[in-house]
Tab-separated table of C-alpha atoms and ligand atoms in Angstrom:
chain	number	residue	atom	x	y	z
Y	9	MET	CA	50.891	56.808	3.054
Y	10	LEU	CA	50.302	59.593	5.581
Y	11	SER	CA	52.831	62.097	6.862
Y	12	ARG	CA	53.062	62.945	10.549
Y	13	ARG	CA	52.404	66.630	9.771
Y	14	LYS	CA	49.312	65.785	7.748
Y	15	PHE	CA	48.064	63.461	10.476
Y	16	ILE	CA	48.453	66.080	13.240
Y	17	ALA	CA	46.888	68.867	11.162
Y	18	THR	CA	43.970	66.681	10.149
Y	19	ALA	CA	43.417	65.383	13.653
Y	20	ALA	CA	43.212	68.981	14.927
Y	21	VAL	CA	40.860	70.176	12.193
Y	22	SER	CA	38.502	67.238	12.498
Y	23	GLY	CA	38.185	67.574	16.245
Y	24	LEU	CA	40.246	64.458	16.850
Y	25	GLY	CA	42.903	66.673	18.502
Y	26	ALA	CA	42.643	65.488	22.093
Y	27	ALA	CA	41.873	61.927	21.067
Y	28	GLY	CA	44.807	62.089	18.643
Y	29	VAL	CA	47.268	63.152	21.335
Y	30	LEU	CA	45.973	60.419	23.616
Y	31	ALA	CA	46.196	57.962	20.773
Y	32	LEU	CA	49.801	58.866	19.975
Y	33	TYR	CA	50.614	58.586	23.689
Y	34	SER	CA	49.125	55.126	24.017
Y	35	ALA	CA	50.632	53.999	20.711
Y	36	ASN	CA	54.061	55.108	21.953
Y	37	LYS	CA	53.699	52.795	24.931
Y	38	GLY	CA	54.266	49.973	22.458
Y	39	ARG	CA	57.529	51.485	21.283
Y	40	SER	CA	59.902	49.805	23.662
Y	41	GLU	CA	58.213	46.467	23.011
Y	42	TYR	CA	58.762	47.153	19.295
Y	43	GLU	CA	62.368	48.263	19.790
Y	44	ARG	CA	63.164	45.129	21.779
Y	45	ALA	CA	61.641	43.035	18.999
Y	46	VAL	CA	63.763	44.861	16.389
Y	47	GLU	CA	66.950	44.115	18.345
Y	48	ARG	CA	65.976	40.478	18.792
Y	49	THR	CA	65.157	40.072	15.109
Y	50	TRP	CA	67.722	42.015	13.082
Y	51	ARG	CA	71.029	40.607	14.288
Y	52	HIS	CA	73.697	38.097	13.393
Y	53	GLY	CA	73.623	34.973	15.523
Y	54	GLU	CA	76.392	32.962	16.999
Y	55	LEU	CA	77.586	30.742	14.168
Y	56	VAL	CA	77.965	27.132	15.219
Y	57	SER	CA	79.419	24.827	12.608
Y	58	GLY	CA	78.059	21.312	12.203
Y	59	SER	CA	74.589	19.924	11.921
Y	60	ALA	CA	73.536	20.027	15.563
Y	61	PRO	CA	69.853	20.964	15.905
Y	62	ALA	CA	70.798	24.405	17.299
Y	63	ALA	CA	72.948	25.155	14.220
Y	64	LEU	CA	70.158	24.193	11.801
Y	65	ARG	CA	67.609	26.165	13.823
Y	66	GLU	CA	69.837	29.189	13.405
Y	67	LEU	CA	69.811	28.641	9.615
Y	68	VAL	CA	66.008	28.747	9.754
Y	69	ARG	CA	66.185	32.017	11.712
Y	70	TYR	CA	68.279	33.535	8.914
Y	71	ALA	CA	65.768	32.236	6.354
Y	72	THR	CA	62.916	34.002	8.177
Y	73	LEU	CA	64.703	37.344	7.769
Y	74	ALA	CA	63.842	37.166	4.063
Y	75	PRO	CA	61.202	39.460	2.587
Y	76	SER	CA	57.712	38.144	1.874
Y	77	SER	CA	54.727	39.703	0.174
Y	78	HIS	CA	52.795	41.832	2.765
Y	79	ASN	CA	55.244	40.331	5.313
Y	80	THR	CA	52.933	37.320	5.532
Y	81	GLN	CA	55.905	35.007	6.198
Y	82	CYS	CA	54.057	32.396	4.171
Y	83	TRP	CA	56.478	29.582	5.061
Y	84	LYS	CA	57.002	26.590	7.329
Y	85	PHE	CA	60.307	24.797	7.920
Y	86	GLY	CA	60.979	21.130	8.558
Y	87	VAL	CA	64.455	20.449	9.948
Y	88	GLY	CA	65.991	17.069	9.058
Y	89	GLU	CA	69.416	15.675	9.919
Y	90	ARG	CA	71.228	17.126	6.916
Y	91	SER	CA	68.458	19.050	5.176
Y	92	ILE	CA	65.849	21.721	5.720
Y	93	ALA	CA	62.472	21.665	3.939
Y	94	ILE	CA	60.771	24.977	3.162
Y	95	LEU	CA	57.014	24.552	2.705
Y	96	PRO	CA	54.299	26.984	1.657
Y	97	ASP	CA	51.919	28.058	4.421
Y	98	PHE	CA	48.659	28.390	2.494
Y	99	GLN	CA	46.912	29.819	5.568
Y	100	ARG	CA	48.927	32.946	4.799
Y	101	ARG	CA	47.967	33.373	1.159
Y	102	CYS	CA	46.833	36.735	-0.198
Y	103	PRO	CA	44.132	35.624	-2.635
Y	104	VAL	CA	43.379	39.107	-3.959
Y	105	VAL	CA	46.804	40.549	-4.712
Y	106	ASP	CA	48.324	37.130	-5.423
Y	107	PRO	CA	45.591	34.829	-6.804
Y	108	ASP	CA	48.001	32.315	-8.418
Y	109	ASP	CA	50.405	32.233	-5.400
Y	110	HIS	CA	53.209	33.676	-7.518
Y	111	HIS	CA	54.394	36.037	-4.756
Y	112	LEU	CA	54.046	33.249	-2.207
Y	113	TYR	CA	56.536	31.048	-4.114
Y	114	VAL	CA	58.835	34.040	-4.808
Y	115	SER	CA	58.891	34.602	-1.027
Y	116	LEU	CA	59.896	30.958	-0.453
Y	117	GLY	CA	62.757	31.537	-2.906
Y	118	CYS	CA	63.902	34.594	-0.913
Y	119	ALA	CA	63.931	32.486	2.278
Y	120	ALA	CA	65.867	29.708	0.485
Y	121	GLU	CA	68.547	32.161	-0.648
Y	122	ASN	CA	69.093	33.453	2.903
Y	123	LEU	CA	69.290	29.862	4.118
Y	124	VAL	CA	71.873	28.909	1.481
Y	125	GLN	CA	74.002	31.986	2.245
Y	126	ALA	CA	73.863	31.265	5.996
Y	127	ALA	CA	74.602	27.556	5.433
Y	128	ALA	CA	77.785	28.504	3.512
Y	129	ALA	CA	78.905	30.597	6.493
Y	130	ILE	CA	78.758	27.553	8.799
Y	131	GLY	CA	80.388	25.160	6.322
Y	132	PHE	CA	77.587	23.664	4.219
Y	133	ARG	CA	76.801	23.799	0.523
Y	134	GLY	CA	73.034	24.146	0.297
Y	135	ASP	CA	71.373	22.603	-2.747
Y	136	ALA	CA	67.727	23.683	-3.066
Y	137	VAL	CA	65.432	21.411	-5.092
Y	138	PHE	CA	61.693	21.967	-5.549
Y	139	SER	CA	59.525	18.870	-5.625
Y	140	LYS	CA	56.174	19.296	-7.329
Y	141	GLY	CA	53.040	17.437	-6.333
Y	142	ALA	CA	51.221	17.022	-3.061
Y	143	GLY	CA	54.223	17.845	-0.820
Y	144	GLU	CA	55.348	20.921	-2.765
Y	145	ALA	CA	58.414	21.327	-0.557
Y	146	LEU	CA	61.608	23.103	-1.397
Y	147	ASP	CA	64.244	20.781	0.019
Y	148	VAL	CA	67.609	22.262	0.853
Y	149	ALA	CA	70.166	19.445	1.132
Y	150	LEU	CA	73.224	20.407	3.183
Y	151	GLU	CA	76.609	19.012	2.226
Y	152	ARG	CA	79.819	19.639	4.128
Y	153	ALA	CA	82.043	22.281	2.449
Y	154	PRO	CA	84.655	24.817	3.547
Y	155	ALA	CA	82.959	27.684	5.407
Y	156	VAL	CA	82.575	30.843	3.292
Y	157	ARG	CA	81.243	34.038	4.819
Y	158	THR	CA	80.061	36.112	1.856
Y	159	PRO	CA	79.253	39.856	1.823
Y	160	LEU	CA	75.696	38.750	0.945
Y	161	PHE	CA	75.474	36.761	4.172
Y	162	ASP	CA	76.848	39.701	6.153
Y	163	ALA	CA	74.139	41.914	4.657
Y	164	ILE	CA	71.173	39.722	5.758
Y	165	PRO	CA	70.334	41.592	9.002
Y	166	ARG	CA	70.795	45.019	7.367
Y	167	ARG	CA	68.563	44.447	4.317
Y	168	GLN	CA	65.142	46.031	4.368
Y	169	SER	CA	62.441	47.063	1.909
Y	170	THR	CA	62.945	50.810	2.141
Y	171	ARG	CA	59.687	52.628	1.399
Y	172	GLY	CA	61.132	56.143	1.473
Y	173	GLU	CA	62.559	58.611	-1.003
Y	174	PHE	CA	66.101	57.994	-2.238
Y	175	ASP	CA	68.748	60.639	-3.010
Y	176	GLY	CA	68.269	60.728	-6.805
Y	177	LYS	CA	71.963	60.026	-7.533
Y	178	PRO	CA	73.043	57.430	-10.122
Y	179	LEU	CA	75.059	54.324	-9.249
Y	180	SER	CA	78.449	53.678	-10.824
Y	181	ASN	CA	78.780	51.220	-13.713
Y	182	ASP	CA	80.729	48.869	-11.437
Y	183	GLU	CA	77.877	48.888	-8.920
Y	184	LEU	CA	75.311	48.252	-11.658
Y	185	ARG	CA	77.377	45.335	-12.974
Y	186	LEU	CA	77.537	43.754	-9.504
Y	187	LEU	CA	73.767	44.105	-9.097
Y	188	GLU	CA	73.125	42.623	-12.528
Y	189	ALA	CA	75.345	39.631	-11.786
Y	190	ALA	CA	73.701	39.033	-8.400
Y	191	GLY	CA	70.192	39.220	-9.937
Y	192	ALA	CA	70.769	36.542	-12.603
Y	193	GLY	CA	69.451	33.057	-11.809
Y	194	GLU	CA	68.667	29.733	-13.438
Y	195	GLY	CA	66.006	30.664	-15.998
Y	196	VAL	CA	65.755	34.167	-14.519
Y	197	ARG	CA	67.222	37.428	-15.769
Y	198	VAL	CA	67.154	40.973	-14.488
Y	199	HIS	CA	66.728	44.088	-16.630
Y	200	LEU	CA	68.175	47.267	-15.186
Y	201	LEU	CA	66.514	50.503	-16.330
Y	202	THR	CA	68.371	53.675	-15.463
Y	203	ASP	CA	67.486	56.294	-18.061
Y	204	ARG	CA	64.729	58.751	-17.247
Y	205	ALA	CA	62.466	57.891	-20.198
Y	206	ALA	CA	62.486	54.200	-19.265
Y	207	THR	CA	61.785	54.767	-15.556
Y	208	GLU	CA	58.987	57.250	-16.386
Y	209	ALA	CA	57.426	54.593	-18.621
Y	210	VAL	CA	57.510	52.142	-15.689
Y	211	LEU	CA	55.965	54.818	-13.450
Y	212	ASP	CA	53.037	55.079	-15.892
Y	213	PHE	CA	52.339	51.371	-15.360
Y	214	VAL	CA	52.793	51.666	-11.578
Y	215	VAL	CA	50.179	54.430	-11.542
Y	216	GLN	CA	47.771	52.439	-13.729
Y	217	GLY	CA	48.239	49.365	-11.533
Y	218	ASN	CA	47.887	51.279	-8.275
Y	219	THR	CA	44.751	53.002	-9.560
Y	220	ALA	CA	43.172	49.636	-10.428
Y	221	GLN	CA	44.143	48.187	-7.032
Y	222	MET	CA	42.911	51.155	-4.989
Y	223	GLN	CA	39.578	51.018	-6.832
Y	224	ASP	CA	39.139	47.367	-5.868
Y	225	PRO	CA	37.517	47.129	-2.396
Y	226	ALA	CA	38.750	43.527	-1.985
Y	227	PHE	CA	42.372	44.613	-2.585
Y	228	VAL	CA	42.057	47.459	-0.078
Y	229	ARG	CA	40.422	45.152	2.516
Y	230	GLU	CA	43.230	42.586	2.152
Y	231	LEU	CA	45.947	45.236	2.386
Y	232	LYS	CA	44.359	46.778	5.493
Y	233	HIS	CA	44.131	43.352	7.126
Y	234	TRP	CA	47.943	43.055	6.984
Y	235	ILE	CA	48.735	46.565	8.275
Y	236	ARG	CA	50.035	46.883	11.839
Y	237	PHE	CA	49.261	50.411	12.948
Y	238	ASN	CA	51.687	50.741	15.870
Y	239	GLY	CA	54.841	49.209	17.297
Y	240	GLY	CA	53.033	47.286	20.022
Y	241	GLN	CA	50.690	45.630	17.545
Y	242	ALA	CA	53.593	44.881	15.175
Y	243	ALA	CA	55.620	43.342	18.027
Y	244	ARG	CA	52.728	41.234	19.345
Y	245	GLN	CA	51.764	39.853	15.928
Y	246	GLY	CA	55.310	39.719	14.520
Y	247	ASP	CA	54.102	39.882	10.919
Y	248	GLY	CA	52.361	42.233	8.486
Y	249	LEU	CA	53.142	45.711	7.269
Y	250	PHE	CA	54.232	47.954	10.138
Y	251	GLY	CA	52.954	51.482	9.383
Y	252	GLY	CA	56.166	53.039	10.733
Y	253	ALA	CA	58.150	51.215	8.038
Y	254	SER	CA	56.259	53.310	5.471
Y	255	GLY	CA	56.919	56.524	7.401
Y	256	ASN	CA	53.527	56.693	9.124
Y	257	PRO	CA	52.987	57.715	12.763
Y	258	SER	CA	52.101	55.000	15.266
Y	259	VAL	CA	48.436	55.174	16.246
Y	260	PRO	CA	46.095	52.723	17.988
Y	261	ALA	CA	44.623	50.186	15.602
Y	262	TRP	CA	41.075	51.619	15.810
Y	263	LEU	CA	42.311	55.066	14.789
Y	264	GLY	CA	44.698	53.620	12.225
Y	265	GLY	CA	41.804	51.954	10.433
Y	266	LEU	CA	39.965	55.261	10.308
Y	267	MET	CA	43.018	57.179	9.099
Y	268	PHE	CA	43.706	54.519	6.471
Y	269	ASP	CA	40.201	54.968	5.017
Y	270	LEU	CA	40.606	58.744	4.977
Y	271	PHE	CA	44.134	59.159	3.697
Y	272	VAL	CA	45.324	56.102	1.794
Y	273	THR	CA	43.766	57.279	-1.447
Y	274	GLU	CA	44.490	56.535	-5.072
Y	275	LYS	CA	45.896	60.039	-5.634
Y	276	ALA	CA	48.038	60.189	-2.471
Y	277	GLU	CA	49.536	56.779	-3.313
Y	278	ASN	CA	50.159	57.676	-6.964
Y	279	ASP	CA	51.899	60.932	-5.963
Y	280	LYS	CA	54.057	59.022	-3.493
Y	281	TYR	CA	55.071	56.475	-6.148
Y	282	ALA	CA	56.038	59.306	-8.516
Y	283	ARG	CA	58.348	60.762	-5.832
Y	284	HIS	CA	59.751	57.314	-5.141
Y	285	VAL	CA	60.523	56.542	-8.789
Y	286	ARG	CA	61.961	59.987	-9.505
Y	287	SER	CA	64.322	59.802	-6.505
Y	288	SER	CA	65.637	56.341	-7.461
Y	289	ALA	CA	68.863	55.515	-9.294
Y	290	GLY	CA	67.020	52.936	-11.382
Y	291	ILE	CA	64.486	50.144	-11.624
Y	292	ALA	CA	65.185	46.415	-11.877
Y	293	VAL	CA	62.668	44.097	-13.535
Y	294	PHE	CA	63.049	40.370	-12.827
Y	295	VAL	CA	61.789	38.053	-15.562
Y	296	SER	CA	61.507	34.269	-15.417
Y	297	GLU	CA	61.608	32.156	-18.585
Y	298	HIS	CA	58.621	29.981	-17.679
Y	299	GLU	CA	55.363	30.356	-15.791
Y	300	ASP	CA	55.801	27.752	-13.064
Y	301	LYS	CA	56.548	27.507	-9.368
Y	302	ARG	CA	60.119	26.361	-9.864
Y	303	HIS	CA	60.870	29.533	-11.815
Y	304	TRP	CA	59.029	31.751	-9.320
Y	305	ILE	CA	61.206	30.306	-6.559
Y	306	GLU	CA	64.298	30.971	-8.697
Y	307	ALA	CA	63.093	34.547	-9.259
Y	308	GLY	CA	62.843	34.928	-5.467
Y	309	ARG	CA	66.388	33.628	-5.015
Y	310	ALA	CA	67.747	35.954	-7.720
Y	311	PHE	CA	65.901	38.943	-6.269
Y	312	GLN	CA	67.162	38.172	-2.759
Y	313	ARG	CA	70.782	37.994	-3.988
Y	314	PHE	CA	70.200	41.319	-5.733
Y	315	ALA	CA	68.763	42.886	-2.548
Y	316	LEU	CA	71.628	41.534	-0.426
Y	317	GLN	CA	74.244	42.686	-2.935
Y	318	ALA	CA	72.581	46.119	-2.950
Y	319	THR	CA	72.647	46.211	0.865
Y	320	ALA	CA	76.345	45.261	0.821
Y	321	LEU	CA	76.907	48.340	-1.392
Y	322	ASP	CA	74.753	50.525	0.916
Y	323	VAL	CA	72.144	50.673	-1.826
Y	324	ARG	CA	68.477	50.323	-0.849
Y	325	THR	CA	65.676	48.498	-2.622
Y	326	ALA	CA	61.871	48.702	-2.580
Y	327	HIS	CA	59.024	47.088	-4.520
Y	328	LEU	CA	56.841	48.651	-7.193
Y	329	ASN	CA	55.003	45.505	-8.235
Y	330	GLN	CA	51.691	46.956	-9.387
Y	331	PRO	CA	52.502	46.429	-13.122
Y	332	VAL	CA	53.030	42.688	-12.544
Y	333	GLU	CA	50.298	42.203	-9.936
Y	334	VAL	CA	47.444	43.529	-12.066
Y	335	ALA	CA	47.110	40.636	-14.532
Y	336	SER	CA	45.557	42.747	-17.298
Y	337	LEU	CA	48.634	45.028	-17.331
Y	338	ARG	CA	51.357	42.378	-17.129
Y	339	SER	CA	51.963	41.501	-20.762
Y	340	GLN	CA	51.552	45.090	-21.945
Y	341	PHE	CA	54.124	46.118	-19.321
Y	342	ALA	CA	56.505	43.361	-20.442
Y	343	ARG	CA	56.264	44.467	-24.094
Y	344	SER	CA	56.830	48.116	-23.130
Y	345	ILE	CA	60.254	47.286	-21.721
Y	346	GLY	CA	61.181	45.003	-24.595
Y	347	ILE	CA	60.452	41.634	-22.971
Y	348	SER	CA	59.003	39.298	-25.568
Y	349	SER	CA	58.983	36.043	-23.627
Y	350	GLY	CA	58.660	34.945	-20.018
Y	351	ARG	CA	56.834	36.414	-17.066
Y	352	PRO	CA	57.888	39.682	-15.425
Y	353	ASP	CA	58.038	38.700	-11.726
Y	354	LEU	CA	59.093	41.741	-9.738
Y	355	VAL	CA	59.643	45.466	-10.245
Y	356	ILE	CA	62.223	46.880	-7.836
Y	357	ARG	CA	63.529	50.416	-7.498
Y	358	PHE	CA	66.988	51.004	-6.081
Y	359	GLY	CA	69.121	53.889	-4.898
Y	360	ARG	CA	70.671	55.395	-1.806
Y	361	GLY	CA	68.635	56.849	1.030
Y	362	PRO	CA	68.046	56.758	4.773
Y	363	GLU	CA	67.089	53.621	6.659
Y	364	MET	CA	63.411	53.306	7.644
Y	365	PRO	CA	61.943	51.607	10.758
Y	366	ARG	CA	62.188	47.834	10.495
Y	367	SER	CA	59.505	45.233	9.856
Y	368	LEU	CA	59.286	42.322	12.315
Y	369	ARG	CA	59.133	38.529	12.242
Y	370	ARG	CA	57.213	35.846	14.153
Y	371	PRO	CA	59.098	33.646	16.635
Y	372	LEU	CA	60.889	30.606	15.225
Y	373	ASP	CA	58.541	28.182	16.976
Y	374	ALA	CA	55.655	29.578	14.934
Y	375	VAL	CA	57.285	28.446	11.676
Y	376	LEU	CA	59.021	25.201	12.648
Y	377	LEU	CA	57.109	21.998	11.937
U	415	LIG	C1	57.100	38.633	-3.665
U	415	LIG	C2	57.104	39.929	-2.911
U	415	LIG	C3	56.243	40.955	-3.294
U	415	LIG	C4	56.267	42.173	-2.616
U	415	LIG	N1	55.461	43.197	-3.050
U	415	LIG	C5	55.544	44.400	-2.464
U	415	LIG	C6	54.816	45.519	-2.972
U	415	LIG	O1	54.102	45.407	-3.981
U	415	LIG	N2	54.935	46.712	-2.343
U	415	LIG	C7	55.729	46.874	-1.236
U	415	LIG	O2	55.826	47.987	-0.718
U	415	LIG	N3	56.446	45.833	-0.746
U	415	LIG	C8	56.366	44.621	-1.317
U	415	LIG	N4	57.123	43.578	-0.841
U	415	LIG	C9	57.981	43.785	0.324
U	415	LIG	C10	57.355	43.195	1.582
U	415	LIG	O3	56.224	43.921	1.978
U	415	LIG	C11	58.438	43.179	2.671
U	415	LIG	O4	59.406	42.249	2.298
U	415	LIG	C12	57.894	42.805	4.022
U	415	LIG	O5	57.016	43.798	4.487
U	415	LIG	C13	59.008	42.612	5.045
U	415	LIG	O6	59.806	43.758	5.139
U	415	LIG	P1	61.369	43.731	4.870
U	415	LIG	O7	61.565	43.385	3.436
U	415	LIG	O8	61.821	45.135	5.194
U	415	LIG	O9	61.965	42.712	5.774
U	415	LIG	C14	57.128	42.353	-1.505
U	415	LIG	C15	57.981	41.303	-1.113
U	415	LIG	C16	57.976	40.110	-1.806
U	415	LIG	C17	58.917	39.015	-1.399
């Protein structure tokens, strides 16, 4: 969004200099609160085998480390004796970017995959079944099994959506094969695009989608609502898009809102996406066979395995979903990459690059029923 250098230069020119310095000072006060929250959130827990309430609570904690659209954490968890129900939290919908709740159900799938991986580590086979109708819960039944600690489980606290530039180097064929295998699901497949012409074609759609979104005041309002402009705000709210995770300086919320209006422009965003695509090793497109919630959840599970497998290989992932979010572009985008049936769910770039500041999560008690 906005580089530190650009922010400082602009603040000086526009007479915000003194206020800007003060703002950065007060925003930095929230840093230690943020850093403590990062340490509390992104860690492995003590693994207790068995179905004691503390062990199942810990499985829910792992589930909450999953990605969710705009970091809404649009889930609730009901812990039973030998099962955990994952329910949609419709209070946390994003009606503009996600009018049919597709991303919401994909996010539930991501949480389910973390839960299943963590359950295996404490000696349970997790079987996730989605029940349609009024309840709309994703029930994960837990059956005793030998404990298996997979590299995907180990990667859970290290995974992040990395919104920075990557190093532009290709991955090996072995690495691509592992990613492809991890990203396949029941009724879901992943297409890996690695040649320049194909990724440039995707970039064209990203730019078209971003342009449409940035020209829609309702989209911009919704996005801004979920931005947390400094570490203190991110730590207190425990959700949303922390500006630092996109490489932006921490500023007080009032100034952040102003800066957002000035600098998060269609052109600046499009230029950033071009740099992001051109520095990536490739782009993965997840496609589900049918347009229903069960398949969206499966797409979330497949994507989460992909992201965890990537993390295990020290490969980073980030979203470029504009071509599938803007409904009028979706089928044209699908055809352009040779997909003749099914719904393209997610567009993910991957490659190697530095870690970015972490996003945060709400406390467990906020999501347990
Ligand atoms: C269904 C879904 C859609 C997402 N769409 C985007 C997106 O369009 N752009 C983006 O930068 N991140 C996107 N994200 C990433 C989330 O913003 C991210 O997961 C969240 O902020 C938490 O950060 P983390 O993944 O680093 O834990 C998406 C995540 C999910 C699960």
